[in-house]
JSON list of C-alpha atoms in Angstrom, two decimals:
[
{"chain": "E", "resi": 1, "resn": "UNK", "atom": "CA", "xyz": [-19.55, 19.36, 23.28]},
{"chain": "E", "resi": 2, "resn": "UNK", "atom": "CA", "xyz": [-17.65, 22.40, 22.03]},
{"chain": "E", "resi": 3, "resn": "UNK", "atom": "CA", "xyz": [-16.44, 22.94, 25.58]},
{"chain": "E", "resi": 4, "resn": "UNK", "atom": "CA", "xyz": [-14.85, 19.47, 25.49]},
{"chain": "E", "resi": 5, "resn": "UNK", "atom": "CA", "xyz": [-13.43, 19.79, 21.97]},
{"chain": "E", "resi": 6, "resn": "UNK", "atom": "CA", "xyz": [-9.86, 19.16, 23.17]},
{"chain": "E", "resi": 7, "resn": "UNK", "atom": "CA", "xyz": [-10.95, 15.85, 24.68]},
{"chain": "E", "resi": 8, "resn": "UNK", "atom": "CA", "xyz": [-12.90, 15.01, 21.52]},
{"chain": "E", "resi": 9, "resn": "UNK", "atom": "CA", "xyz": [-9.72, 15.58, 19.52]},
{"chain": "E", "resi": 10, "resn": "UNK", "atom": "CA", "xyz": [-8.04, 12.92, 21.67]},
{"chain": "E", "resi": 11, "resn": "UNK", "atom": "CA", "xyz": [-11.01, 10.60, 21.11]},
{"chain": "E", "resi": 12, "resn": "UNK", "atom": "CA", "xyz": [-10.62, 11.08, 17.36]},
{"chain": "E", "resi": 13, "resn": "UNK", "atom": "CA", "xyz": [-6.91, 10.29, 17.57]},
{"chain": "E", "resi": 14, "resn": "UNK", "atom": "CA", "xyz": [-7.65, 7.15, 19.56]},
{"chain": "E", "resi": 15, "resn": "UNK", "atom": "CA", "xyz": [-9.79, 5.80, 16.73]},
{"chain": "E", "resi": 16, "resn": "UNK", "atom": "CA", "xyz": [-6.92, 5.13, 14.32]},
{"chain": "E", "resi": 17, "resn": "UNK", "atom": "CA", "xyz": [-6.98, 1.32, 14.71]},
{"chain": "E", "resi": 18, "resn": "UNK", "atom": "CA", "xyz": [-8.14, 0.79, 11.08]},
{"chain": "E", "resi": 19, "resn": "UNK", "atom": "CA", "xyz": [-5.17, 2.83, 9.85]},
{"chain": "E", "resi": 20, "resn": "UNK", "atom": "CA", "xyz": [-2.82, 0.72, 11.98]},
{"chain": "E", "resi": 21, "resn": "UNK", "atom": "CA", "xyz": [-4.39, -2.44, 10.56]},
{"chain": "E", "resi": 22, "resn": "UNK", "atom": "CA", "xyz": [-3.91, -1.03, 7.06]},
{"chain": "E", "resi": 23, "resn": "UNK", "atom": "CA", "xyz": [-0.18, -0.95, 7.68]},
{"chain": "E", "resi": 24, "resn": "UNK", "atom": "CA", "xyz": [-0.28, -4.54, 8.91]},
{"chain": "E", "resi": 25, "resn": "UNK", "atom": "CA", "xyz": [-2.30, -5.85, 5.97]},
{"chain": "E", "resi": 26, "resn": "UNK", "atom": "CA", "xyz": [-0.29, -3.96, 3.34]},
{"chain": "E", "resi": 27, "resn": "UNK", "atom": "CA", "xyz": [2.84, -5.82, 4.37]},
{"chain": "E", "resi": 28, "resn": "UNK", "atom": "CA", "xyz": [1.25, -9.25, 4.79]},
{"chain": "E", "resi": 29, "resn": "UNK", "atom": "CA", "xyz": [0.14, -10.09, 1.25]},
{"chain": "E", "resi": 30, "resn": "UNK", "atom": "CA", "xyz": [-2.89, -11.94, 2.65]},
{"chain": "E", "resi": 31, "resn": "UNK", "atom": "CA", "xyz": [-5.35, -9.47, 1.12]},
{"chain": "E", "resi": 32, "resn": "UNK", "atom": "CA", "xyz": [-4.11, -10.27, -2.38]},
{"chain": "E", "resi": 33, "resn": "UNK", "atom": "CA", "xyz": [-4.87, -13.93, -1.74]},
{"chain": "E", "resi": 34, "resn": "UNK", "atom": "CA", "xyz": [-8.46, -12.90, -1.01]},
{"chain": "E", "resi": 35, "resn": "UNK", "atom": "CA", "xyz": [-8.61, -11.08, -4.37]},
{"chain": "E", "resi": 36, "resn": "UNK", "atom": "CA", "xyz": [-8.10, -7.55, -3.06]},
{"chain": "E", "resi": 37, "resn": "UNK", "atom": "CA", "xyz": [-5.89, -5.05, -4.85]},
{"chain": "E", "resi": 38, "resn": "UNK", "atom": "CA", "xyz": [-3.64, -2.70, -2.82]},
{"chain": "E", "resi": 39, "resn": "UNK", "atom": "CA", "xyz": [-5.90, 0.25, -3.74]},
{"chain": "E", "resi": 40, "resn": "UNK", "atom": "CA", "xyz": [-9.03, -1.59, -2.58]},
{"chain": "E", "resi": 41, "resn": "UNK", "atom": "CA", "xyz": [-7.32, -2.45, 0.70]},
{"chain": "E", "resi": 42, "resn": "UNK", "atom": "CA", "xyz": [-6.29, 1.16, 1.31]},
{"chain": "E", "resi": 43, "resn": "UNK", "atom": "CA", "xyz": [-9.72, 2.53, 0.48]},
{"chain": "E", "resi": 44, "resn": "UNK", "atom": "CA", "xyz": [-11.48, -0.04, 2.66]},
{"chain": "E", "resi": 45, "resn": "UNK", "atom": "CA", "xyz": [-9.47, 0.69, 5.80]},
{"chain": "E", "resi": 46, "resn": "UNK", "atom": "CA", "xyz": [-9.70, 4.47, 5.33]},
{"chain": "E", "resi": 47, "resn": "UNK", "atom": "CA", "xyz": [-13.47, 4.06, 4.93]},
{"chain": "E", "resi": 48, "resn": "UNK", "atom": "CA", "xyz": [-13.51, 1.85, 8.04]},
{"chain": "E", "resi": 49, "resn": "UNK", "atom": "CA", "xyz": [-11.66, 4.64, 9.86]},
{"chain": "E", "resi": 50, "resn": "UNK", "atom": "CA", "xyz": [-14.37, 7.13, 8.85]},
{"chain": "E", "resi": 51, "resn": "UNK", "atom": "CA", "xyz": [-17.15, 4.73, 9.85]},
{"chain": "E", "resi": 52, "resn": "UNK", "atom": "CA", "xyz": [-15.49, 4.09, 13.19]},
{"chain": "E", "resi": 53, "resn": "UNK", "atom": "CA", "xyz": [-15.14, 7.82, 13.88]},
{"chain": "E", "resi": 54, "resn": "UNK", "atom": "CA", "xyz": [-18.83, 8.57, 13.32]},
{"chain": "E", "resi": 55, "resn": "UNK", "atom": "CA", "xyz": [-20.38, 5.48, 14.86]},
{"chain": "E", "resi": 56, "resn": "UNK", "atom": "CA", "xyz": [-18.72, 5.66, 18.28]},
{"chain": "E", "resi": 57, "resn": "UNK", "atom": "CA", "xyz": [-21.16, 5.15, 21.14]},
{"chain": "E", "resi": 58, "resn": "UNK", "atom": "CA", "xyz": [-20.23, 5.88, 24.76]},
{"chain": "E", "resi": 59, "resn": "UNK", "atom": "CA", "xyz": [-23.72, 5.81, 26.26]},
{"chain": "E", "resi": 60, "resn": "UNK", "atom": "CA", "xyz": [-23.11, 3.17, 28.91]},
{"chain": "E", "resi": 61, "resn": "UNK", "atom": "CA", "xyz": [-20.28, 5.09, 30.59]},
{"chain": "E", "resi": 62, "resn": "UNK", "atom": "CA", "xyz": [-22.38, 8.25, 31.03]},
{"chain": "E", "resi": 63, "resn": "UNK", "atom": "CA", "xyz": [-25.57, 6.38, 31.84]},
{"chain": "E", "resi": 64, "resn": "UNK", "atom": "CA", "xyz": [-23.84, 4.28, 34.50]},
{"chain": "E", "resi": 65, "resn": "UNK", "atom": "CA", "xyz": [-22.58, 7.42, 36.24]},
{"chain": "E", "resi": 66, "resn": "UNK", "atom": "CA", "xyz": [-26.02, 9.05, 36.08]},
{"chain": "E", "resi": 67, "resn": "UNK", "atom": "CA", "xyz": [-27.73, 5.99, 37.55]},
{"chain": "E", "resi": 68, "resn": "UNK", "atom": "CA", "xyz": [-25.21, 5.51, 40.35]},
{"chain": "E", "resi": 69, "resn": "UNK", "atom": "CA", "xyz": [-25.07, 9.21, 41.27]},
{"chain": "E", "resi": 70, "resn": "UNK", "atom": "CA", "xyz": [-28.81, 9.77, 40.99]},
{"chain": "E", "resi": 71, "resn": "UNK", "atom": "CA", "xyz": [-28.49, 12.31, 38.15]},
{"chain": "E", "resi": 72, "resn": "UNK", "atom": "CA", "xyz": [-31.05, 10.30, 36.23]},
{"chain": "E", "resi": 73, "resn": "UNK", "atom": "CA", "xyz": [-33.80, 11.28, 38.69]},
{"chain": "E", "resi": 74, "resn": "UNK", "atom": "CA", "xyz": [-34.45, 14.85, 37.42]},
{"chain": "E", "resi": 75, "resn": "UNK", "atom": "CA", "xyz": [-34.41, 13.56, 33.83]},
{"chain": "E", "resi": 76, "resn": "UNK", "atom": "CA", "xyz": [-37.26, 11.21, 34.71]},
{"chain": "E", "resi": 77, "resn": "UNK", "atom": "CA", "xyz": [-39.39, 14.18, 35.85]},
{"chain": "E", "resi": 78, "resn": "UNK", "atom": "CA", "xyz": [-39.18, 15.79, 32.42]},
{"chain": "E", "resi": 79, "resn": "UNK", "atom": "CA", "xyz": [-41.58, 14.91, 29.59]},
{"chain": "E", "resi": 80, "resn": "UNK", "atom": "CA", "xyz": [-38.77, 13.93, 27.21]},
{"chain": "E", "resi": 81, "resn": "UNK", "atom": "CA", "xyz": [-37.65, 10.30, 27.37]},
{"chain": "E", "resi": 82, "resn": "UNK", "atom": "CA", "xyz": [-34.12, 10.52, 28.91]},
{"chain": "E", "resi": 83, "resn": "UNK", "atom": "CA", "xyz": [-32.52, 8.33, 26.25]},
{"chain": "E", "resi": 84, "resn": "UNK", "atom": "CA", "xyz": [-33.21, 11.05, 23.66]},
{"chain": "E", "resi": 85, "resn": "UNK", "atom": "CA", "xyz": [-30.98, 13.37, 25.72]},
{"chain": "E", "resi": 86, "resn": "UNK", "atom": "CA", "xyz": [-28.08, 10.93, 25.36]},
{"chain": "E", "resi": 87, "resn": "UNK", "atom": "CA", "xyz": [-28.84, 10.38, 21.68]},
{"chain": "E", "resi": 88, "resn": "UNK", "atom": "CA", "xyz": [-28.68, 14.15, 21.05]},
{"chain": "E", "resi": 89, "resn": "UNK", "atom": "CA", "xyz": [-25.37, 14.35, 22.93]},
{"chain": "E", "resi": 90, "resn": "UNK", "atom": "CA", "xyz": [-23.92, 11.75, 20.57]},
{"chain": "E", "resi": 91, "resn": "UNK", "atom": "CA", "xyz": [-25.06, 13.75, 17.54]},
{"chain": "E", "resi": 92, "resn": "UNK", "atom": "CA", "xyz": [-23.47, 16.89, 18.97]},
{"chain": "E", "resi": 93, "resn": "UNK", "atom": "CA", "xyz": [-20.23, 15.01, 19.59]},
{"chain": "E", "resi": 94, "resn": "UNK", "atom": "CA", "xyz": [-20.21, 13.74, 16.00]},
{"chain": "E", "resi": 95, "resn": "UNK", "atom": "CA", "xyz": [-20.65, 17.27, 14.66]},
{"chain": "E", "resi": 96, "resn": "UNK", "atom": "CA", "xyz": [-17.77, 18.50, 16.83]},
{"chain": "E", "resi": 97, "resn": "UNK", "atom": "CA", "xyz": [-15.59, 15.62, 15.59]},
{"chain": "E", "resi": 98, "resn": "UNK", "atom": "CA", "xyz": [-15.92, 16.57, 11.88]},
{"chain": "E", "resi": 99, "resn": "UNK", "atom": "CA", "xyz": [-13.07, 19.14, 11.68]},
{"chain": "E", "resi": 100, "resn": "UNK", "atom": "CA", "xyz": [-10.65, 16.85, 13.52]},
{"chain": "E", "resi": 101, "resn": "UNK", "atom": "CA", "xyz": [-11.39, 13.93, 11.21]},
{"chain": "E", "resi": 102, "resn": "UNK", "atom": "CA", "xyz": [-11.07, 16.22, 8.18]},
{"chain": "E", "resi": 103, "resn": "UNK", "atom": "CA", "xyz": [-7.63, 17.38, 9.37]},
{"chain": "E", "resi": 104, "resn": "UNK", "atom": "CA", "xyz": [-6.54, 13.78, 9.89]},
{"chain": "E", "resi": 105, "resn": "UNK", "atom": "CA", "xyz": [-7.66, 12.86, 6.37]},
{"chain": "E", "resi": 106, "resn": "UNK", "atom": "CA", "xyz": [-5.78, 15.84, 4.95]},
{"chain": "E", "resi": 107, "resn": "UNK", "atom": "CA", "xyz": [-2.66, 14.70, 6.79]},
{"chain": "E", "resi": 108, "resn": "UNK", "atom": "CA", "xyz": [-3.10, 11.22, 5.32]},
{"chain": "E", "resi": 109, "resn": "UNK", "atom": "CA", "xyz": [-3.44, 12.63, 1.81]},
{"chain": "E", "resi": 110, "resn": "UNK", "atom": "CA", "xyz": [-0.23, 14.60, 2.32]},
{"chain": "E", "resi": 111, "resn": "UNK", "atom": "CA", "xyz": [1.64, 11.46, 3.35]},
{"chain": "E", "resi": 112, "resn": "UNK", "atom": "CA", "xyz": [0.16, 9.21, 0.65]},
{"chain": "E", "resi": 113, "resn": "UNK", "atom": "CA", "xyz": [-2.21, 10.78, -1.91]},
{"chain": "E", "resi": 114, "resn": "UNK", "atom": "CA", "xyz": [-3.30, 7.29, -2.99]},
{"chain": "E", "resi": 115, "resn": "UNK", "atom": "CA", "xyz": [-5.05, 6.71, 0.34]},
{"chain": "E", "resi": 116, "resn": "UNK", "atom": "CA", "xyz": [-7.92, 9.03, -0.54]},
{"chain": "E", "resi": 117, "resn": "UNK", "atom": "CA", "xyz": [-10.36, 8.76, -3.44]},
{"chain": "E", "resi": 118, "resn": "UNK", "atom": "CA", "xyz": [-13.45, 10.50, -4.74]},
{"chain": "E", "resi": 119, "resn": "UNK", "atom": "CA", "xyz": [-16.55, 8.31, -4.35]},
{"chain": "E", "resi": 120, "resn": "UNK", "atom": "CA", "xyz": [-19.43, 8.74, -6.74]},
{"chain": "E", "resi": 121, "resn": "UNK", "atom": "CA", "xyz": [-22.52, 10.57, -5.55]},
{"chain": "E", "resi": 122, "resn": "UNK", "atom": "CA", "xyz": [-24.41, 7.29, -5.31]},
{"chain": "E", "resi": 123, "resn": "UNK", "atom": "CA", "xyz": [-21.66, 5.62, -3.27]},
{"chain": "E", "resi": 124, "resn": "UNK", "atom": "CA", "xyz": [-21.47, 8.64, -0.98]},
{"chain": "E", "resi": 125, "resn": "UNK", "atom": "CA", "xyz": [-25.21, 8.82, -0.33]},
{"chain": "E", "resi": 126, "resn": "UNK", "atom": "CA", "xyz": [-25.62, 5.07, 0.17]},
{"chain": "E", "resi": 127, "resn": "UNK", "atom": "CA", "xyz": [-22.52, 4.98, 2.35]},
{"chain": "E", "resi": 128, "resn": "UNK", "atom": "CA", "xyz": [-23.72, 7.84, 4.56]},
{"chain": "E", "resi": 129, "resn": "UNK", "atom": "CA", "xyz": [-27.12, 6.17, 4.94]},
{"chain": "E", "resi": 130, "resn": "UNK", "atom": "CA", "xyz": [-25.41, 2.92, 5.96]},
{"chain": "E", "resi": 131, "resn": "UNK", "atom": "CA", "xyz": [-23.13, 4.85, 8.34]},
{"chain": "E", "resi": 132, "resn": "UNK", "atom": "CA", "xyz": [-26.15, 6.45, 9.99]},
{"chain": "E", "resi": 133, "resn": "UNK", "atom": "CA", "xyz": [-27.78, 3.02, 10.28]},
{"chain": "E", "resi": 134, "resn": "UNK", "atom": "CA", "xyz": [-24.60, 1.59, 11.79]},
{"chain": "E", "resi": 135, "resn": "UNK", "atom": "CA", "xyz": [-24.58, 4.33, 14.43]},
{"chain": "E", "resi": 136, "resn": "UNK", "atom": "CA", "xyz": [-28.25, 3.74, 15.30]},
{"chain": "E", "resi": 137, "resn": "UNK", "atom": "CA", "xyz": [-27.62, -0.01, 15.55]},
{"chain": "E", "resi": 138, "resn": "UNK", "atom": "CA", "xyz": [-24.63, 0.51, 17.84]},
{"chain": "E", "resi": 139, "resn": "UNK", "atom": "CA", "xyz": [-26.61, 2.95, 19.96]},
{"chain": "E", "resi": 140, "resn": "UNK", "atom": "CA", "xyz": [-29.45, 0.42, 20.36]},
{"chain": "E", "resi": 141, "resn": "UNK", "atom": "CA", "xyz": [-27.03, -2.37, 21.21]},
{"chain": "E", "resi": 142, "resn": "UNK", "atom": "CA", "xyz": [-25.32, -0.27, 23.87]},
{"chain": "E", "resi": 143, "resn": "UNK", "atom": "CA", "xyz": [-28.69, 0.97, 25.15]},
{"chain": "E", "resi": 144, "resn": "UNK", "atom": "CA", "xyz": [-29.58, -2.64, 25.82]},
{"chain": "E", "resi": 145, "resn": "UNK", "atom": "CA", "xyz": [-26.26, -3.12, 27.62]},
{"chain": "E", "resi": 146, "resn": "UNK", "atom": "CA", "xyz": [-26.84, 0.12, 29.55]},
{"chain": "E", "resi": 147, "resn": "UNK", "atom": "CA", "xyz": [-30.02, -1.28, 31.04]},
{"chain": "E", "resi": 148, "resn": "UNK", "atom": "CA", "xyz": [-27.76, -3.55, 33.10]},
{"chain": "E", "resi": 149, "resn": "UNK", "atom": "CA", "xyz": [-26.84, -0.41, 35.06]},
{"chain": "E", "resi": 150, "resn": "UNK", "atom": "CA", "xyz": [-30.14, -0.77, 36.92]},
{"chain": "E", "resi": 151, "resn": "UNK", "atom": "CA", "xyz": [-28.93, -4.12, 38.27]},
{"chain": "E", "resi": 152, "resn": "UNK", "atom": "CA", "xyz": [-25.16, -3.56, 38.51]},
{"chain": "E", "resi": 153, "resn": "UNK", "atom": "CA", "xyz": [-22.99, -0.59, 39.45]},
{"chain": "E", "resi": 154, "resn": "UNK", "atom": "CA", "xyz": [-20.27, -1.77, 37.04]},
{"chain": "E", "resi": 155, "resn": "UNK", "atom": "CA", "xyz": [-22.24, -2.61, 33.92]},
{"chain": "E", "resi": 156, "resn": "UNK", "atom": "CA", "xyz": [-19.64, -0.85, 31.76]},
{"chain": "E", "resi": 157, "resn": "UNK", "atom": "CA", "xyz": [-17.18, -3.63, 32.60]},
{"chain": "E", "resi": 158, "resn": "UNK", "atom": "CA", "xyz": [-19.64, -6.21, 31.25]},
{"chain": "E", "resi": 159, "resn": "UNK", "atom": "CA", "xyz": [-20.14, -4.15, 28.11]},
{"chain": "E", "resi": 160, "resn": "UNK", "atom": "CA", "xyz": [-16.43, -4.39, 27.36]},
{"chain": "E", "resi": 161, "resn": "UNK", "atom": "CA", "xyz": [-16.99, -8.08, 26.58]},
{"chain": "E", "resi": 162, "resn": "UNK", "atom": "CA", "xyz": [-18.80, -6.95, 23.42]},
{"chain": "E", "resi": 163, "resn": "UNK", "atom": "CA", "xyz": [-15.66, -5.14, 22.25]},
{"chain": "E", "resi": 164, "resn": "UNK", "atom": "CA", "xyz": [-13.96, -8.44, 21.37]},
{"chain": "E", "resi": 165, "resn": "UNK", "atom": "CA", "xyz": [-16.58, -9.73, 18.89]},
{"chain": "E", "resi": 166, "resn": "UNK", "atom": "CA", "xyz": [-17.07, -6.18, 17.60]},
{"chain": "E", "resi": 167, "resn": "UNK", "atom": "CA", "xyz": [-13.39, -5.85, 16.72]},
{"chain": "E", "resi": 168, "resn": "UNK", "atom": "CA", "xyz": [-13.03, -9.22, 15.01]},
{"chain": "E", "resi": 169, "resn": "UNK", "atom": "CA", "xyz": [-16.45, -9.77, 13.42]},
{"chain": "E", "resi": 170, "resn": "UNK", "atom": "CA", "xyz": [-17.19, -6.23, 12.22]},
{"chain": "E", "resi": 171, "resn": "UNK", "atom": "CA", "xyz": [-14.37, -6.02, 9.69]},
{"chain": "E", "resi": 172, "resn": "UNK", "atom": "CA", "xyz": [-12.52, -3.43, 11.71]},
{"chain": "E", "resi": 173, "resn": "UNK", "atom": "CA", "xyz": [-9.24, -5.33, 12.08]},
{"chain": "E", "resi": 174, "resn": "UNK", "atom": "CA", "xyz": [-9.58, -7.60, 9.03]},
{"chain": "E", "resi": 175, "resn": "UNK", "atom": "CA", "xyz": [-11.82, -7.62, 5.94]},
{"chain": "E", "resi": 176, "resn": "UNK", "atom": "CA", "xyz": [-14.41, -10.35, 6.18]},
{"chain": "E", "resi": 177, "resn": "UNK", "atom": "CA", "xyz": [-13.28, -11.71, 2.79]},
{"chain": "E", "resi": 178, "resn": "UNK", "atom": "CA", "xyz": [-10.04, -12.86, 4.42]},
{"chain": "E", "resi": 179, "resn": "UNK", "atom": "CA", "xyz": [-11.88, -15.08, 6.93]},
{"chain": "E", "resi": 180, "resn": "UNK", "atom": "CA", "xyz": [-12.60, -18.77, 6.33]},
{"chain": "E", "resi": 181, "resn": "UNK", "atom": "CA", "xyz": [-16.09, -19.34, 4.86]},
{"chain": "E", "resi": 182, "resn": "UNK", "atom": "CA", "xyz": [-17.45, -20.77, 8.12]},
{"chain": "E", "resi": 183, "resn": "UNK", "atom": "CA", "xyz": [-16.28, -17.73, 10.07]},
{"chain": "E", "resi": 184, "resn": "UNK", "atom": "CA", "xyz": [-17.75, -15.41, 7.44]},
{"chain": "E", "resi": 185, "resn": "UNK", "atom": "CA", "xyz": [-21.14, -17.09, 7.74]},
{"chain": "E", "resi": 186, "resn": "UNK", "atom": "CA", "xyz": [-21.00, -16.84, 11.51]},
{"chain": "E", "resi": 187, "resn": "UNK", "atom": "CA", "xyz": [-20.03, -13.16, 11.37]},
{"chain": "E", "resi": 188, "resn": "UNK", "atom": "CA", "xyz": [-22.84, -12.33, 8.96]},
{"chain": "E", "resi": 189, "resn": "UNK", "atom": "CA", "xyz": [-25.32, -13.90, 11.39]},
{"chain": "E", "resi": 190, "resn": "UNK", "atom": "CA", "xyz": [-24.37, -11.24, 13.96]},
{"chain": "E", "resi": 191, "resn": "UNK", "atom": "CA", "xyz": [-25.05, -7.47, 13.88]},
{"chain": "E", "resi": 192, "resn": "UNK", "atom": "CA", "xyz": [-21.35, -6.56, 13.84]},
{"chain": "E", "resi": 193, "resn": "UNK", "atom": "CA", "xyz": [-20.60, -6.57, 10.06]},
{"chain": "E", "resi": 194, "resn": "UNK", "atom": "CA", "xyz": [-23.42, -4.08, 9.52]},
{"chain": "E", "resi": 195, "resn": "UNK", "atom": "CA", "xyz": [-21.62, -1.69, 11.88]},
{"chain": "E", "resi": 196, "resn": "UNK", "atom": "CA", "xyz": [-18.36, -1.41, 9.91]},
{"chain": "E", "resi": 197, "resn": "UNK", "atom": "CA", "xyz": [-17.94, -3.75, 6.95]},
{"chain": "E", "resi": 198, "resn": "UNK", "atom": "CA", "xyz": [-21.15, -2.82, 5.12]},
{"chain": "E", "resi": 199, "resn": "UNK", "atom": "CA", "xyz": [-20.86, 1.00, 5.25]},
{"chain": "E", "resi": 200, "resn": "UNK", "atom": "CA", "xyz": [-17.08, 0.84, 4.64]},
{"chain": "E", "resi": 201, "resn": "UNK", "atom": "CA", "xyz": [-17.61, -1.22, 1.48]},
{"chain": "E", "resi": 202, "resn": "UNK", "atom": "CA", "xyz": [-20.21, 1.23, 0.21]},
{"chain": "E", "resi": 203, "resn": "UNK", "atom": "CA", "xyz": [-17.99, 4.26, 0.82]},
{"chain": "E", "resi": 204, "resn": "UNK", "atom": "CA", "xyz": [-14.95, 2.61, -0.77]},
{"chain": "E", "resi": 205, "resn": "UNK", "atom": "CA", "xyz": [-16.85, 1.34, -3.83]},
{"chain": "E", "resi": 206, "resn": "UNK", "atom": "CA", "xyz": [-16.19, -2.34, -3.14]},
{"chain": "E", "resi": 207, "resn": "UNK", "atom": "CA", "xyz": [-18.65, -5.06, -4.23]},
{"chain": "E", "resi": 208, "resn": "UNK", "atom": "CA", "xyz": [-21.38, -5.41, -1.61]},
{"chain": "E", "resi": 209, "resn": "UNK", "atom": "CA", "xyz": [-24.79, -7.00, -1.15]},
{"chain": "E", "resi": 210, "resn": "UNK", "atom": "CA", "xyz": [-26.74, -3.75, -1.01]},
{"chain": "E", "resi": 211, "resn": "UNK", "atom": "CA", "xyz": [-30.14, -5.23, -0.20]},
{"chain": "E", "resi": 212, "resn": "UNK", "atom": "CA", "xyz": [-28.76, -7.73, 2.28]},
{"chain": "E", "resi": 213, "resn": "UNK", "atom": "CA", "xyz": [-26.76, -5.08, 4.12]},
{"chain": "E", "resi": 214, "resn": "UNK", "atom": "CA", "xyz": [-29.65, -2.68, 4.58]},
{"chain": "E", "resi": 215, "resn": "UNK", "atom": "CA", "xyz": [-31.96, -5.57, 5.47]},
{"chain": "E", "resi": 216, "resn": "UNK", "atom": "CA", "xyz": [-29.52, -6.68, 8.17]},
{"chain": "E", "resi": 217, "resn": "UNK", "atom": "CA", "xyz": [-29.47, -3.16, 9.63]},
{"chain": "E", "resi": 218, "resn": "UNK", "atom": "CA", "xyz": [-33.26, -3.01, 9.64]},
{"chain": "E", "resi": 219, "resn": "UNK", "atom": "CA", "xyz": [-33.78, -6.47, 11.14]},
{"chain": "E", "resi": 220, "resn": "UNK", "atom": "CA", "xyz": [-31.31, -5.95, 13.97]},
{"chain": "E", "resi": 221, "resn": "UNK", "atom": "CA", "xyz": [-32.77, -2.51, 14.79]},
{"chain": "E", "resi": 222, "resn": "UNK", "atom": "CA", "xyz": [-36.26, -4.03, 14.88]},
{"chain": "E", "resi": 223, "resn": "UNK", "atom": "CA", "xyz": [-35.00, -6.80, 17.20]},
{"chain": "E", "resi": 224, "resn": "UNK", "atom": "CA", "xyz": [-33.14, -4.51, 19.59]},
{"chain": "E", "resi": 225, "resn": "UNK", "atom": "CA", "xyz": [-35.72, -1.69, 19.84]},
{"chain": "E", "resi": 226, "resn": "UNK", "atom": "CA", "xyz": [-38.39, -3.65, 21.76]},
{"chain": "E", "resi": 227, "resn": "UNK", "atom": "CA", "xyz": [-35.71, -5.29, 23.91]},
{"chain": "E", "resi": 228, "resn": "UNK", "atom": "CA", "xyz": [-34.45, -1.82, 24.88]},
{"chain": "E", "resi": 229, "resn": "UNK", "atom": "CA", "xyz": [-38.00, -0.73, 25.77]},
{"chain": "E", "resi": 230, "resn": "UNK", "atom": "CA", "xyz": [-38.51, -3.86, 27.84]},
{"chain": "E", "resi": 231, "resn": "UNK", "atom": "CA", "xyz": [-35.17, -3.37, 29.65]},
{"chain": "E", "resi": 232, "resn": "UNK", "atom": "CA", "xyz": [-35.98, 0.28, 30.35]},
{"chain": "E", "resi": 233, "resn": "UNK", "atom": "CA", "xyz": [-39.38, -0.51, 31.86]},
{"chain": "E", "resi": 234, "resn": "UNK", "atom": "CA", "xyz": [-38.01, -3.34, 33.99]},
{"chain": "E", "resi": 235, "resn": "UNK", "atom": "CA", "xyz": [-34.99, -1.30, 35.04]},
{"chain": "E", "resi": 236, "resn": "UNK", "atom": "CA", "xyz": [-37.00, 1.70, 36.21]},
{"chain": "E", "resi": 237, "resn": "UNK", "atom": "CA", "xyz": [-38.82, -0.54, 38.69]},
{"chain": "E", "resi": 238, "resn": "UNK", "atom": "CA", "xyz": [-35.46, -1.25, 40.34]},
{"chain": "E", "resi": 239, "resn": "UNK", "atom": "CA", "xyz": [-34.05, 2.26, 40.10]},
{"chain": "E", "resi": 240, "resn": "UNK", "atom": "CA", "xyz": [-33.49, 3.78, 43.50]},
{"chain": "E", "resi": 241, "resn": "UNK", "atom": "CA", "xyz": [-31.13, 6.69, 42.74]},
{"chain": "E", "resi": 242, "resn": "UNK", "atom": "CA", "xyz": [-28.38, 4.94, 44.68]},
{"chain": "E", "resi": 243, "resn": "UNK", "atom": "CA", "xyz": [-26.18, 8.01, 44.97]},
{"chain": "E", "resi": 244, "resn": "UNK", "atom": "CA", "xyz": [-28.96, 10.51, 45.67]}
]
């Protein structure tokens, strides 16, 4: 990942959507109607930016190429389950991303010192735990989508359909508190709020259902894990190393 650090810097720069949405919401006045102060709004979207940076999952794009080209075949001959190889690559990419995100946060603090804050030790630890859970949940969800690569050579295109509910139901483009009650209930019945809204609230010190958030992460991980195993076993029966 260090060899591709220039590309990772571009990936980090491409993840500034929460900061763009902060500019939109600051000028709309809608957040104040939902009971949010300007400081809470700033802290939430900066926290959402951090969560977004360290929960990015690109598994399906690499896995699709490996299946189509036949690169998956030698991985299957090794004793380590191949998905752990991709999981480790994501962790390495996150570690390489840290200095770029730190520089971006320093630039933000230079422009507007009020954008950054110092969370308490409890908020930081709970937020990091939720961030790790959000990454694992996203990885499992995309692992399940990646299993479609055994049946389709363009499964990544199908996975892009999940981007729409992820953007609007996760709290990435709008805090869930600004949604109508019916939409909030629908969003909370999906795994998406646990991927952004929950860890962002913890990091920014906003009121949050601590037990409910962690329970949602656990339940969705327990649901997706066996589905991923089932998809992997079924997919291997169809795998023919098409490009080999």
